PDB file of C-alpha atoms in Angstrom:
ATOM      1  CA  MET A  38      50.294  21.965  48.936  1.00 50.00           C
ATOM      2  CA  ALA A  39      52.605  23.885  46.513  1.00 47.00           C
ATOM      3  CA  ASN A  40      50.184  24.892  43.924  1.00 47.00           C
ATOM      4  CA  LYS A  41      48.240  26.517  47.373  1.00 46.00           C
ATOM      5  CA  ALA A  42      51.075  28.394  47.878  1.00 45.00           C
ATOM      6  CA  PHE A  43      51.616  29.720  44.181  1.00 37.00           C
ATOM      7  CA  VAL A  44      48.204  30.772  44.595  1.00 37.00           C
ATOM      8  CA  ILE A  45      48.808  32.907  47.891  1.00 38.00           C
ATOM      9  CA  PHE A  46      51.894  34.182  46.683  1.00 37.00           C
ATOM     10  CA  PHE A  47      50.265  35.446  43.141  1.00 34.00           C
ATOM     11  CA  VAL A  48      47.615  37.379  44.810  1.00 37.00           C
ATOM     12  CA  VAL A  49      49.771  38.712  47.635  1.00 36.00           C
ATOM     13  CA  VAL A  50      52.454  40.395  44.765  1.00 36.00           C
ATOM     14  CA  SER A  51      49.181  41.357  42.643  1.00 39.00           C
ATOM     15  CA  LEU A  52      47.770  43.181  45.440  1.00 37.00           C
ATOM     16  CA  VAL A  53      51.075  44.839  46.483  1.00 38.00           C
ATOM     17  CA  LEU A  54      52.546  46.049  42.869  1.00 40.00           C
ATOM     18  CA  GLY A  55      49.265  47.268  42.003  1.00 45.00           C
ATOM     19  CA  SER A  56      46.475  46.012  39.301  1.00 48.00           C
ATOM     20  CA  TYR A  57      45.992  42.692  37.928  1.00 44.00           C
ATOM     21  CA  CYS A  58      43.028  40.817  36.083  1.00 44.00           C
ATOM     22  CA  ARG A  59      40.868  38.223  37.280  1.00 44.00           C
ATOM     23  CA  ALA A  60      37.635  36.552  35.723  1.00 44.00           C
ATOM     24  CA  ALA A  61      37.407  39.221  33.165  1.00 83.00           C
ATOM     25  CA  GLU A  62      38.074  41.875  35.297  1.00 90.00           C
ATOM     26  CA  ILE A  63      40.696  44.836  35.991  1.00 94.00           C
ATOM     27  CA  PHE A  64      41.324  45.722  39.431  1.00 93.00           C
ATOM     28  CA  LEU A  65      43.256  48.752  40.070  1.00 94.00           C
ATOM     29  CA  PRO A  66      43.569  49.501  44.123  1.00 94.00           C
ATOM     30  CA  TRP A  67      43.292  52.845  45.834  1.00 92.00           C
ATOM     31  CA  GLY A  68      46.037  54.818  46.631  1.00 91.00           C
ATOM     32  CA  LYS A  69      49.219  56.991  45.623  1.00 86.00           C
ATOM     33  CA  ARG A  70      51.318  54.741  43.850  1.00 90.00           C
ATOM     34  CA  ALA A  71      51.881  53.687  40.403  1.00 91.00           C
ATOM     35  CA  GLY A  72      48.988  51.421  39.296  1.00 92.00           C
ATOM     36  CA  ALA A  73      46.676  52.698  41.652  1.00 94.00           C
ATOM     37  CA  VAL A  74      44.034  55.422  41.748  1.00 93.00           C
ATOM     38  CA  SER A  75      43.042  57.612  44.513  1.00 89.00           C
ATOM     39  CA  GLN A  76      40.057  58.178  46.058  1.00 86.00           C
ATOM     40  CA  ARG A  77      37.998  60.956  48.418  1.00 78.00           C
ATOM     41  CA  LEU A  78      35.326  59.857  50.532  1.00 70.00           C
ATOM     42  CA  ILE A  79      32.764  62.826  50.917  1.00 61.00           C
ATOM     43  CA  SER A  80      29.458  63.385  52.468  1.00 57.00           C
ATOM     44  CA  ALA A  81      25.981  64.001  50.763  1.00 56.00           C
ATOM     45  CA  LYS A  82      26.414  67.597  51.101  1.00 58.00           C
ATOM     46  CA  GLU A  83      29.725  67.663  48.682  1.00 54.00           C
ATOM     47  CA  ARG A  84      28.629  66.319  45.846  1.00 53.00           C
ATOM     48  CA  GLU A  85      30.209  68.773  43.515  1.00 50.00           C
ATOM     49  CA  LYS A  86      33.203  67.396  44.787  1.00 55.00           C
ATOM     50  CA  TYR A  87      35.022  64.727  42.528  1.00 59.00           C
ATOM     51  CA  THR A  88      35.571  61.231  44.431  1.00 77.00           C
ATOM     52  CA  GLY A  89      37.860  59.524  42.235  1.00 84.00           C
ATOM     53  CA  PRO A  90      38.692  58.707  38.458  1.00 90.00           C
ATOM     54  CA  THR A  91      37.163  60.815  35.785  1.00 89.00           C
ATOM     55  CA  SER A  92      37.539  59.405  32.764  1.00 93.00           C
ATOM     56  CA  VAL A  93      38.640  56.217  30.820  1.00 95.00           C
ATOM     57  CA  ARG A  94      39.460  56.256  27.388  1.00 96.00           C
ATOM     58  CA  VAL A  95      41.133  54.209  25.129  1.00 96.00           C
ATOM     59  CA  GLY A  96      44.476  55.251  23.044  1.00 95.00           C
ATOM     60  CA  PRO A  97      45.710  54.699  19.904  1.00 93.00           C
ATOM     61  CA  THR A  98      47.588  51.546  20.755  1.00 93.00           C
ATOM     62  CA  GLY A  99      44.164  49.929  22.266  1.00 94.00           C
ATOM     63  CA  ASP A 100      45.846  50.811  25.573  1.00 96.00           C
ATOM     64  CA  LEU A 101      43.387  51.900  28.432  1.00 96.00           C
ATOM     65  CA  TYR A 102      43.890  55.078  29.858  1.00 97.00           C
ATOM     66  CA  VAL A 103      42.648  56.295  33.513  1.00 96.00           C
ATOM     67  CA  LEU A 104      42.474  59.657  34.281  1.00 94.00           C
ATOM     68  CA  ASP A 105      43.155  59.676  38.137  1.00 92.00           C
ATOM     69  CA  THR A 106      42.337  63.491  38.484  1.00 87.00           C
ATOM     70  CA  LEU A 107      42.666  63.384  42.408  1.00 86.00           C
ATOM     71  CA  GLY A 108      45.987  61.703  41.897  1.00 89.00           C
ATOM     72  CA  ALA A 109      47.076  64.437  38.968  1.00 89.00           C
ATOM     73  CA  LYS A 110      48.274  61.632  36.586  1.00 93.00           C
ATOM     74  CA  VAL A 111      47.178  59.160  34.132  1.00 95.00           C
ATOM     75  CA  GLU A 112      47.488  55.429  34.230  1.00 96.00           C
ATOM     76  CA  ARG A 113      47.984  53.527  31.394  1.00 96.00           C
ATOM     77  CA  TYR A 114      47.136  49.476  31.463  1.00 96.00           C
ATOM     78  CA  ARG A 115      46.798  47.064  28.874  1.00 94.00           C
ATOM     79  CA  THR A 116      43.606  45.107  28.257  1.00 93.00           C
ATOM     80  CA  ASP A 117      44.725  42.188  30.230  1.00 91.00           C
ATOM     81  CA  GLY A 118      45.204  44.378  33.409  1.00 91.00           C
ATOM     82  CA  THR A 119      48.905  44.625  32.718  1.00 93.00           C
ATOM     83  CA  HIS A 120      50.078  48.028  34.119  1.00 95.00           C
ATOM     84  CA  VAL A 121      52.216  50.317  31.463  1.00 96.00           C
ATOM     85  CA  ALA A 122      53.233  53.627  33.070  1.00 96.00           C
ATOM     86  CA  SER A 123      52.069  56.505  35.007  1.00 96.00           C
ATOM     87  CA  TYR A 124      51.720  59.901  33.749  1.00 95.00           C
ATOM     88  CA  HIS A 125      52.001  62.817  35.932  1.00 92.00           C
ATOM     89  CA  TYR A 126      50.820  66.317  35.666  1.00 88.00           C
ATOM     90  CA  PRO A 127      51.423  69.099  38.016  1.00 82.00           C
ATOM     91  CA  GLU A 128      49.969  68.875  41.487  1.00 65.00           C
ATOM     92  CA  ALA A 129      47.389  71.437  42.651  1.00 54.00           C
ATOM     93  CA  SER A 130      49.501  73.514  44.660  1.00 50.00           C
ATOM     94  CA  GLN A 131      51.137  74.839  41.772  1.00 53.00           C
ATOM     95  CA  TYR A 132      48.475  76.941  40.905  1.00 49.00           C
ATOM     96  CA  ASP A 133      45.526  78.798  42.084  1.00 49.00           C
ATOM     97  CA  GLU A 134      42.891  76.482  41.650  1.00 52.00           C
ATOM     98  CA  GLU A 135      42.621  72.661  41.904  1.00 57.00           C
ATOM     99  CA  LEU A 136      43.000  70.944  38.830  1.00 64.00           C
ATOM    100  CA  THR A 137      40.489  69.091  37.958  1.00 79.00           C
ATOM    101  CA  GLY A 138      40.887  67.087  34.998  1.00 86.00           C
ATOM    102  CA  ILE A 139      37.409  65.568  33.772  1.00 89.00           C
ATOM    103  CA  ASP A 140      38.075  64.228  30.428  1.00 94.00           C
ATOM    104  CA  LEU A 141      40.814  62.833  27.933  1.00 94.00           C
ATOM    105  CA  ALA A 142      41.657  62.692  24.095  1.00 96.00           C
ATOM    106  CA  PHE A 143      44.428  61.754  22.122  1.00 96.00           C
ATOM    107  CA  SER A 144      46.320  63.620  19.114  1.00 95.00           C
ATOM    108  CA  PRO A 145      47.088  61.763  15.942  1.00 93.00           C
ATOM    109  CA  THR A 146      51.097  61.768  17.213  1.00 92.00           C
ATOM    110  CA  GLY A 147      49.483  59.846  20.500  1.00 94.00           C
ATOM    111  CA  ALA A 148      49.774  62.735  22.698  1.00 97.00           C
ATOM    112  CA  ILE A 149      47.378  63.014  25.918  1.00 97.00           C
ATOM    113  CA  TYR A 150      44.947  65.879  26.202  1.00 97.00           C
ATOM    114  CA  VAL A 151      43.599  66.367  29.789  1.00 95.00           C
ATOM    115  CA  LEU A 152      40.524  68.680  29.520  1.00 94.00           C
ATOM    116  CA  GLU A 153      40.788  70.537  32.892  1.00 90.00           C
ATOM    117  CA  GLU A 154      37.625  72.252  34.519  1.00 84.00           C
ATOM    118  CA  GLY A 155      39.471  74.514  37.296  1.00 80.00           C
ATOM    119  CA  LEU A 156      41.868  76.554  35.170  1.00 81.00           C
ATOM    120  CA  GLN A 157      39.506  76.171  31.888  1.00 86.00           C
ATOM    121  CA  SER A 158      42.570  74.657  29.862  1.00 91.00           C
ATOM    122  CA  ILE A 159      44.457  71.845  28.159  1.00 94.00           C
ATOM    123  CA  LEU A 160      47.034  69.463  30.021  1.00 93.00           C
ATOM    124  CA  VAL A 161      49.755  68.041  27.261  1.00 95.00           C
ATOM    125  CA  ILE A 162      51.518  65.148  28.058  1.00 96.00           C
ATOM    126  CA  ASP A 163      53.413  63.715  24.534  1.00 95.00           C
ATOM    127  CA  GLU A 164      53.252  60.616  23.898  1.00 93.00           C
ATOM    128  CA  LYS A 165      56.184  59.184  26.233  1.00 93.00           C
ATOM    129  CA  GLY A 166      54.735  60.764  29.296  1.00 94.00           C
ATOM    130  CA  LYS A 167      56.323  63.789  29.665  1.00 94.00           C
ATOM    131  CA  PHE A 168      54.005  66.829  30.933  1.00 94.00           C
ATOM    132  CA  LEU A 169      54.363  69.442  27.801  1.00 94.00           C
ATOM    133  CA  GLY A 170      52.550  72.456  29.609  1.00 91.00           C
ATOM    134  CA  VAL A 171      49.052  73.961  30.424  1.00 90.00           C
ATOM    135  CA  ARG A 172      47.499  75.228  27.270  1.00 92.00           C
ATOM    136  CA  PRO A 173      44.323  77.657  27.994  1.00 90.00           C
ATOM    137  CA  LEU A 174      41.388  77.112  25.932  1.00 90.00           C
ATOM    138  CA  PRO A 175      40.311  80.046  23.666  1.00 88.00           C
ATOM    139  CA  ASN A 176      37.554  82.443  24.530  1.00 82.00           C
ATOM    140  CA  LEU A 177      34.542  80.129  24.580  1.00 78.00           C
ATOM    141  CA  GLY A 178      32.204  83.048  25.238  1.00 73.00           C
ATOM    142  CA  ASP A 179      30.862  85.233  28.053  1.00 70.00           C
ATOM    143  CA  ASN A 180      30.231  82.537  30.327  1.00 76.00           C
ATOM    144  CA  PRO A 181      32.303  79.376  31.498  1.00 75.00           C
ATOM    145  CA  PRO A 182      30.852  76.908  29.665  1.00 80.00           C
ATOM    146  CA  PHE A 183      30.411  73.561  31.591  1.00 84.00           C
ATOM    147  CA  LEU A 184      32.748  71.233  30.119  1.00 86.00           C
ATOM    148  CA  ALA A 185      31.439  68.041  29.381  1.00 85.00           C
ATOM    149  CA  GLY A 186      34.084  66.429  27.202  1.00 90.00           C
ATOM    150  CA  ILE A 187      37.080  66.591  24.419  1.00 94.00           C
ATOM    151  CA  GLU A 188      38.132  64.665  21.296  1.00 94.00           C
ATOM    152  CA  CYS A 189      40.493  65.144  18.814  1.00 95.00           C
ATOM    153  CA  ASP A 190      40.048  64.415  14.510  1.00 93.00           C
ATOM    154  CA  ASP A 191      42.702  62.719  12.501  1.00 92.00           C
ATOM    155  CA  LEU A 192      43.958  66.489  11.686  1.00 92.00           C
ATOM    156  CA  GLY A 193      44.784  67.739  14.961  1.00 93.00           C
ATOM    157  CA  ARG A 194      41.366  69.552  15.672  1.00 94.00           C
ATOM    158  CA  ILE A 195      40.205  69.439  19.185  1.00 95.00           C
ATOM    159  CA  TYR A 196      36.551  69.660  19.784  1.00 94.00           C
ATOM    160  CA  VAL A 197      35.220  70.527  23.246  1.00 92.00           C
ATOM    161  CA  PHE A 198      31.414  70.222  24.447  1.00 90.00           C
ATOM    162  CA  ASN A 199      29.276  72.535  26.192  1.00 86.00           C
ATOM    163  CA  GLY A 200      26.904  70.803  28.569  1.00 81.00           C
ATOM    164  CA  TYR A 201      25.096  73.797  29.242  1.00 82.00           C
ATOM    165  CA  ASP A 202      23.506  74.758  25.744  1.00 82.00           C
ATOM    166  CA  SER A 203      24.463  71.802  23.761  1.00 82.00           C
ATOM    167  CA  SER A 204      27.339  73.592  21.649  1.00 86.00           C
ATOM    168  CA  VAL A 205      30.440  72.430  20.549  1.00 89.00           C
ATOM    169  CA  TYR A 206      33.824  74.726  19.840  1.00 91.00           C
ATOM    170  CA  ARG A 207      36.533  73.579  17.451  1.00 93.00           C
ATOM    171  CA  PHE A 208      39.830  74.824  17.393  1.00 93.00           C
ATOM    172  CA  SER A 209      43.364  73.916  17.164  1.00 93.00           C
ATOM    173  CA  LEU A 210      46.312  74.409  19.770  1.00 90.00           C
ATOM    174  CA  ALA A 211      49.197  75.448  17.069  1.00 88.00           C
ATOM    175  CA  LYS A 212      46.256  78.271  15.463  1.00 87.00           C
ATOM    176  CA  GLU A 213      44.598  81.147  16.920  1.00 87.00           C
ATOM    177  CA  GLY A 214      40.548  81.261  16.158  1.00 88.00           C
ATOM    178  CA  VAL A 215      37.833  78.766  17.487  1.00 92.00           C
ATOM    179  CA  GLU A 216      34.716  77.574  15.639  1.00 91.00           C
ATOM    180  CA  ARG A 217      31.362  77.359  17.193  1.00 90.00           C
ATOM    181  CA  CYS A 218      28.399  75.918  16.370  1.00 87.00           C
ATOM    182  CA  ILE A 219      24.852  73.941  18.364  1.00 84.00           C
ATOM    183  CA  SER A 220      24.264  70.467  17.429  1.00 82.00           C
ATOM    184  CA  ASP A 221      21.683  68.266  19.214  1.00 77.00           C
ATOM    185  CA  ILE A 222      24.172  65.308  19.011  1.00 75.00           C
ATOM    186  CA  ALA A 223      26.674  67.223  21.491  1.00 67.00           C
ATOM    187  CA  MET A 224      26.000  65.351  24.224  1.00 66.00           C
ATOM    188  CA  GLN A 225      25.568  61.656  22.429  1.00 74.00           C
ATOM    189  CA  LYS A 226      27.840  61.524  20.247  1.00 83.00           C
ATOM    190  CA  VAL A 227      31.251  59.472  18.974  1.00 86.00           C
ATOM    191  CA  LEU A 228      33.831  60.861  16.543  1.00 87.00           C
ATOM    192  CA  LEU A 229      34.451  59.244  13.331  1.00 84.00           C
ATOM    193  CA  GLY A 230      37.237  60.727  11.632  1.00 79.00           C
ATOM    194  CA  ALA A 231      38.024  64.789  10.211  1.00 80.00           C
ATOM    195  CA  GLY A 232      34.859  66.258  11.885  1.00 83.00           C
ATOM    196  CA  SER A 233      31.909  63.755  11.079  1.00 89.00           C
ATOM    197  CA  PHE A 234      30.158  61.872  14.061  1.00 91.00           C
ATOM    198  CA  LEU A 235      27.435  59.801  14.837  1.00 91.00           C
ATOM    199  CA  GLY A 236      24.953  60.568  17.163  1.00 89.00           C
ATOM    200  CA  LEU A 237      22.029  59.416  18.935  1.00 88.00           C
ATOM    201  CA  VAL A 238      18.858  61.903  18.856  1.00 86.00           C
ATOM    202  CA  ASP A 239      15.489  61.799  20.131  1.00 82.00           C
ATOM    203  CA  GLY A 240      13.081  60.243  17.436  1.00 77.00           C
ATOM    204  CA  GLY A 241      10.198  62.282  19.027  1.00 72.00           C
ATOM    205  CA  ASP A 242       7.868  58.952  20.616  1.00 64.00           C
ATOM    206  CA  SER A 243       7.989  59.850  24.040  1.00 65.00           C
ATOM    207  CA  PHE A 244      11.509  57.933  25.282  1.00 69.00           C
ATOM    208  CA  SER A 245      10.900  54.495  22.938  1.00 76.00           C
ATOM    209  CA  HIS A 246      12.203  55.783  19.584  1.00 84.00           C
ATOM    210  CA  TYR A 247      15.858  56.861  18.459  1.00 87.00           C
ATOM    211  CA  ASP A 248      17.324  57.506  15.791  1.00 90.00           C
ATOM    212  CA  LEU A 249      21.587  57.104  15.005  1.00 91.00           C
ATOM    213  CA  VAL A 250      22.519  59.726  12.407  1.00 91.00           C
ATOM    214  CA  LYS A 251      25.771  60.825  11.335  1.00 91.00           C
ATOM    215  CA  SER A 252      26.489  64.405  11.115  1.00 88.00           C
ATOM    216  CA  GLU A 253      29.148  66.928  10.312  1.00 88.00           C
ATOM    217  CA  PRO A 254      28.086  69.968  12.112  1.00 86.00           C
ATOM    218  CA  PHE A 255      30.836  72.190  11.172  1.00 88.00           C
ATOM    219  CA  ALA A 256      30.542  71.566   7.243  1.00 85.00           C
ATOM    220  CA  SER A 257      29.399  74.759   5.292  1.00 78.00           C
ATOM    221  CA  GLU A 258      26.139  72.929   4.983  1.00 79.00           C
ATOM    222  CA  VAL A 259      25.340  70.966   8.195  1.00 72.00           C
ATOM    223  CA  LYS A 260      24.911  67.248   6.877  1.00 76.00           C
ATOM    224  CA  LYS A 261      23.003  64.719   8.802  1.00 82.00           C
ATOM    225  CA  GLU A 262      22.253  61.425   7.438  1.00 89.00           C
ATOM    226  CA  LYS A 263      20.206  58.768   9.713  1.00 90.00           C
ATOM    227  CA  LEU A 264      21.302  55.607   9.331  1.00 91.00           C
ATOM    228  CA  PHE A 265      18.764  53.363  11.311  1.00 89.00           C
ATOM    229  CA  SER A 266      16.100  54.327  14.184  1.00 89.00           C
ATOM    230  CA  ILE A 267      15.804  52.183  17.690  1.00 86.00           C
ATOM    231  CA  LYS A 268      11.892  51.625  18.299  1.00 82.00           C
ATOM    232  CA  THR A 269      10.970  49.791  21.548  1.00 79.00           C
ATOM    233  CA  LYS A 270       7.542  48.737  23.194  1.00 77.00           C
ATOM    234  CA  LYS A 271       8.726  49.564  26.336  1.00 78.00           C
ATOM    235  CA  ALA A 272      10.246  53.141  27.869  1.00 77.00           C
ATOM    236  CA  LEU A 273      13.619  53.104  27.994  1.00 81.00           C
ATOM    237  CA  CYS A 274      15.841  55.787  30.000  1.00 80.00           C
ATOM    238  CA  ASP A 275      19.782  56.719  30.318  1.00 82.00           C
ATOM    239  CA  VAL A 276      19.992  55.700  26.937  1.00 87.00           C
ATOM    240  CA  ALA A 277      23.801  56.362  25.737  1.00 90.00           C
ATOM    241  CA  LEU A 278      25.617  55.888  22.408  1.00 92.00           C
ATOM    242  CA  LEU A 279      28.781  54.003  23.191  1.00 94.00           C
ATOM    243  CA  GLY A 280      30.567  53.516  20.211  1.00 93.00           C
ATOM    244  CA  ARG A 281      31.638  51.900  16.981  1.00 94.00           C
ATOM    245  CA  ASP A 282      33.926  49.075  16.654  1.00 95.00           C
ATOM    246  CA  LYS A 283      36.596  48.315  13.792  1.00 94.00           C
ATOM    247  CA  ALA A 284      33.741  45.956  12.369  1.00 96.00           C
ATOM    248  CA  GLY A 285      31.464  48.606  12.257  1.00 94.00           C
ATOM    249  CA  ARG A 286      29.087  47.145  15.084  1.00 96.00           C
ATOM    250  CA  ILE A 287      27.392  49.990  17.273  1.00 95.00           C
ATOM    251  CA  TYR A 288      26.781  49.777  20.944  1.00 96.00           C
ATOM    252  CA  VAL A 289      24.209  51.470  22.781  1.00 94.00           C
ATOM    253  CA  GLU A 290      23.256  50.884  26.344  1.00 93.00           C
ATOM    254  CA  ALA A 291      19.952  51.507  27.979  1.00 89.00           C
ATOM    255  CA  ALA A 292      17.865  50.818  30.563  1.00 87.00           C
ATOM    256  CA  GLU A 293      14.032  50.204  30.970  1.00 81.00           C
ATOM    257  CA  GLY A 294      11.884  52.213  33.043  1.00 72.00           C
ATOM    258  CA  ALA A 295      11.772  55.443  35.293  1.00 68.00           C
ATOM    259  CA  VAL A 296      14.978  57.763  35.188  1.00 66.00           C
ATOM    260  CA  GLU A 297      14.851  57.457  39.110  1.00 67.00           C
ATOM    261  CA  ARG A 298      14.302  53.535  39.447  1.00 73.00           C
ATOM    262  CA  PRO A 299      15.666  51.889  36.059  1.00 72.00           C
ATOM    263  CA  SER A 300      16.057  48.314  35.471  1.00 76.00           C
ATOM    264  CA  ALA A 301      16.843  46.082  32.936  1.00 81.00           C
ATOM    265  CA  ARG A 302      20.336  47.641  31.941  1.00 89.00           C
ATOM    266  CA  ARG A 303      21.809  46.003  28.862  1.00 92.00           C
ATOM    267  CA  VAL A 304      23.684  47.190  26.100  1.00 95.00           C
ATOM    268  CA  TYR A 305      22.274  46.616  22.278  1.00 94.00           C
ATOM    269  CA  VAL A 306      24.899  45.665  19.785  1.00 96.00           C
ATOM    270  CA  PHE A 307      23.664  46.713  15.836  1.00 95.00           C
ATOM    271  CA  LYS A 308      24.824  45.913  12.371  1.00 95.00           C
ATOM    272  CA  ASP A 309      23.391  47.019   9.584  1.00 92.00           C
ATOM    273  CA  GLY A 310      20.251  48.665  11.642  1.00 91.00           C
ATOM    274  CA  LYS A 311      19.739  45.332  13.434  1.00 93.00           C
ATOM    275  CA  VAL A 312      20.525  43.940  16.886  1.00 93.00           C
ATOM    276  CA  ILE A 313      22.762  41.084  16.391  1.00 96.00           C
ATOM    277  CA  LYS A 314      23.565  40.936  20.475  1.00 95.00           C
ATOM    278  CA  ARG A 315      22.606  42.351  23.629  1.00 94.00           C
ATOM    279  CA  PHE A 316      23.947  41.475  27.100  1.00 95.00           C
ATOM    280  CA  ALA A 317      23.276  42.986  30.956  1.00 94.00           C
ATOM    281  CA  VAL A 318      25.651  45.360  32.396  1.00 93.00           C
ATOM    282  CA  PRO A 319      25.847  46.487  35.929  1.00 90.00           C
ATOM    283  CA  PRO A 320      24.669  50.002  36.895  1.00 87.00           C
ATOM    284  CA  LYS A 321      26.901  52.959  36.351  1.00 84.00           C
ATOM    285  CA  PRO A 322      28.636  53.793  40.314  1.00 84.00           C
ATOM    286  CA  ARG A 323      26.509  56.224  41.931  1.00 74.00           C
ATOM    287  CA  ARG A 324      28.828  57.685  44.377  1.00 67.00           C
ATOM    288  CA  LEU A 325      31.661  58.375  41.794  1.00 70.00           C
ATOM    289  CA  SER A 326      31.849  61.870  39.903  1.00 67.00           C
ATOM    290  CA  SER A 327      33.052  60.252  36.645  1.00 75.00           C
ATOM    291  CA  PHE A 328      32.135  61.623  33.111  1.00 79.00           C
ATOM    292  CA  ARG A 329      32.947  58.444  31.368  1.00 88.00           C
ATOM    293  CA  THR A 330      32.222  55.045  33.329  1.00 90.00           C
ATOM    294  CA  ARG A 331      31.816  52.971  29.702  1.00 94.00           C
ATOM    295  CA  VAL A 332      34.847  52.471  26.992  1.00 95.00           C
ATOM    296  CA  LEU A 333      34.659  50.320  23.887  1.00 96.00           C
ATOM    297  CA  THR A 334      37.914  49.213  22.424  1.00 95.00           C
ATOM    298  CA  PRO A 335      37.986  48.618  18.920  1.00 94.00           C
ATOM    299  CA  ALA A 336      38.094  44.856  19.177  1.00 94.00           C
ATOM    300  CA  GLY A 337      34.580  45.246  20.513  1.00 95.00           C
ATOM    301  CA  LYS A 338      35.398  44.799  24.191  1.00 95.00           C
ATOM    302  CA  LEU A 339      33.381  46.816  26.526  1.00 96.00           C
ATOM    303  CA  PHE A 340      34.867  48.057  29.924  1.00 96.00           C
ATOM    304  CA  CYS A 341      32.347  49.149  32.635  1.00 95.00           C
ATOM    305  CA  VAL A 342      33.808  50.721  35.333  1.00 93.00           C
ATOM    306  CA  ARG A 343      32.331  49.283  39.060  1.00 91.00           C
ATOM    307  CA  VAL A 344      33.643  50.492  42.627  1.00 88.00           C
ATOM    308  CA  LYS A 345      34.633  48.553  45.573  1.00 88.00           C
ATOM    309  CA  ALA A 346      35.871  49.203  49.265  1.00 87.00           C
ATOM    310  CA  SER A 347      39.047  48.278  48.260  1.00 91.00           C
ATOM    311  CA  GLY A 348      39.359  49.668  44.612  1.00 90.00           C
ATOM    312  CA  PHE A 349      38.350  50.759  41.062  1.00 91.00           C
ATOM    313  CA  VAL A 350      37.119  48.029  38.536  1.00 93.00           C
ATOM    314  CA  LEU A 351      36.764  47.411  34.584  1.00 95.00           C
ATOM    315  CA  GLN A 352      34.664  44.906  34.218  1.00 95.00           C
ATOM    316  CA  SER A 353      35.006  43.385  30.522  1.00 95.00           C
ATOM    317  CA  PHE A 354      31.988  42.436  28.478  1.00 93.00           C
ATOM    318  CA  PRO A 355      30.649  40.343  26.671  1.00 83.00           C
TER     319      PRO A 355
END
């Protein structure tokens, strides 16, 4: 009886206080309080509106950061589900347009950069959680770009990706000027360090051949090195490069079948060009307008986003 009472007490306290970790998953309830994340229910005609958290990233110390766009904050958690802190930025009412953060990156000193779509800007939060202000993006051309991600390299240079034309912009908040290039890895990239990326590109054989390349798109002479090829007998869809862990293993997600009805979704782990592990993962959440629903830790733990009626779930694999 005493053990049963303890279990009931633990569940009640966890739900009241916020997130908890259960069976290799971190549960974040819907709500405005610290440790929770916001949700907006929309109709089929409102697909352009954001419905919940828009990005999940791993910070410099290995913690998970969830961009709660609707709550105007960033939630920080340890990988065991412990809630660390809530970092707030100004509410949308302080600006002419709604602040719609879509992605996160981290400076070499641990500051948080929130890529903000409505104002075409970067919201800066220092490593202690203090909001430092809004920094407008440099002039990225005549037409507003379709912002599709942000990275920051070891030298503090920021990379912003444009989904319209696969262009990449590089600039610094401390200096004027911006560089631009077109890259075929712009939508399938993992930043390695000071200007080099891992990229996944189409190998040319109708959805069954992909090449993993290392590229330096801003080098004076563009460098691209093919590391290995991924070839399958069955056609793949929704292929995504998830990242590289500290042991050098590469993680690629793919589903079989047509894009409209994918099946058998798995993550393949490569080492020296060979598959050393594979495991099934859940489908990407359909009613969540998020730019990132998978995040890989340096230790090789993959967290996948799932959505429940009661909250937002980060489920770990394998």
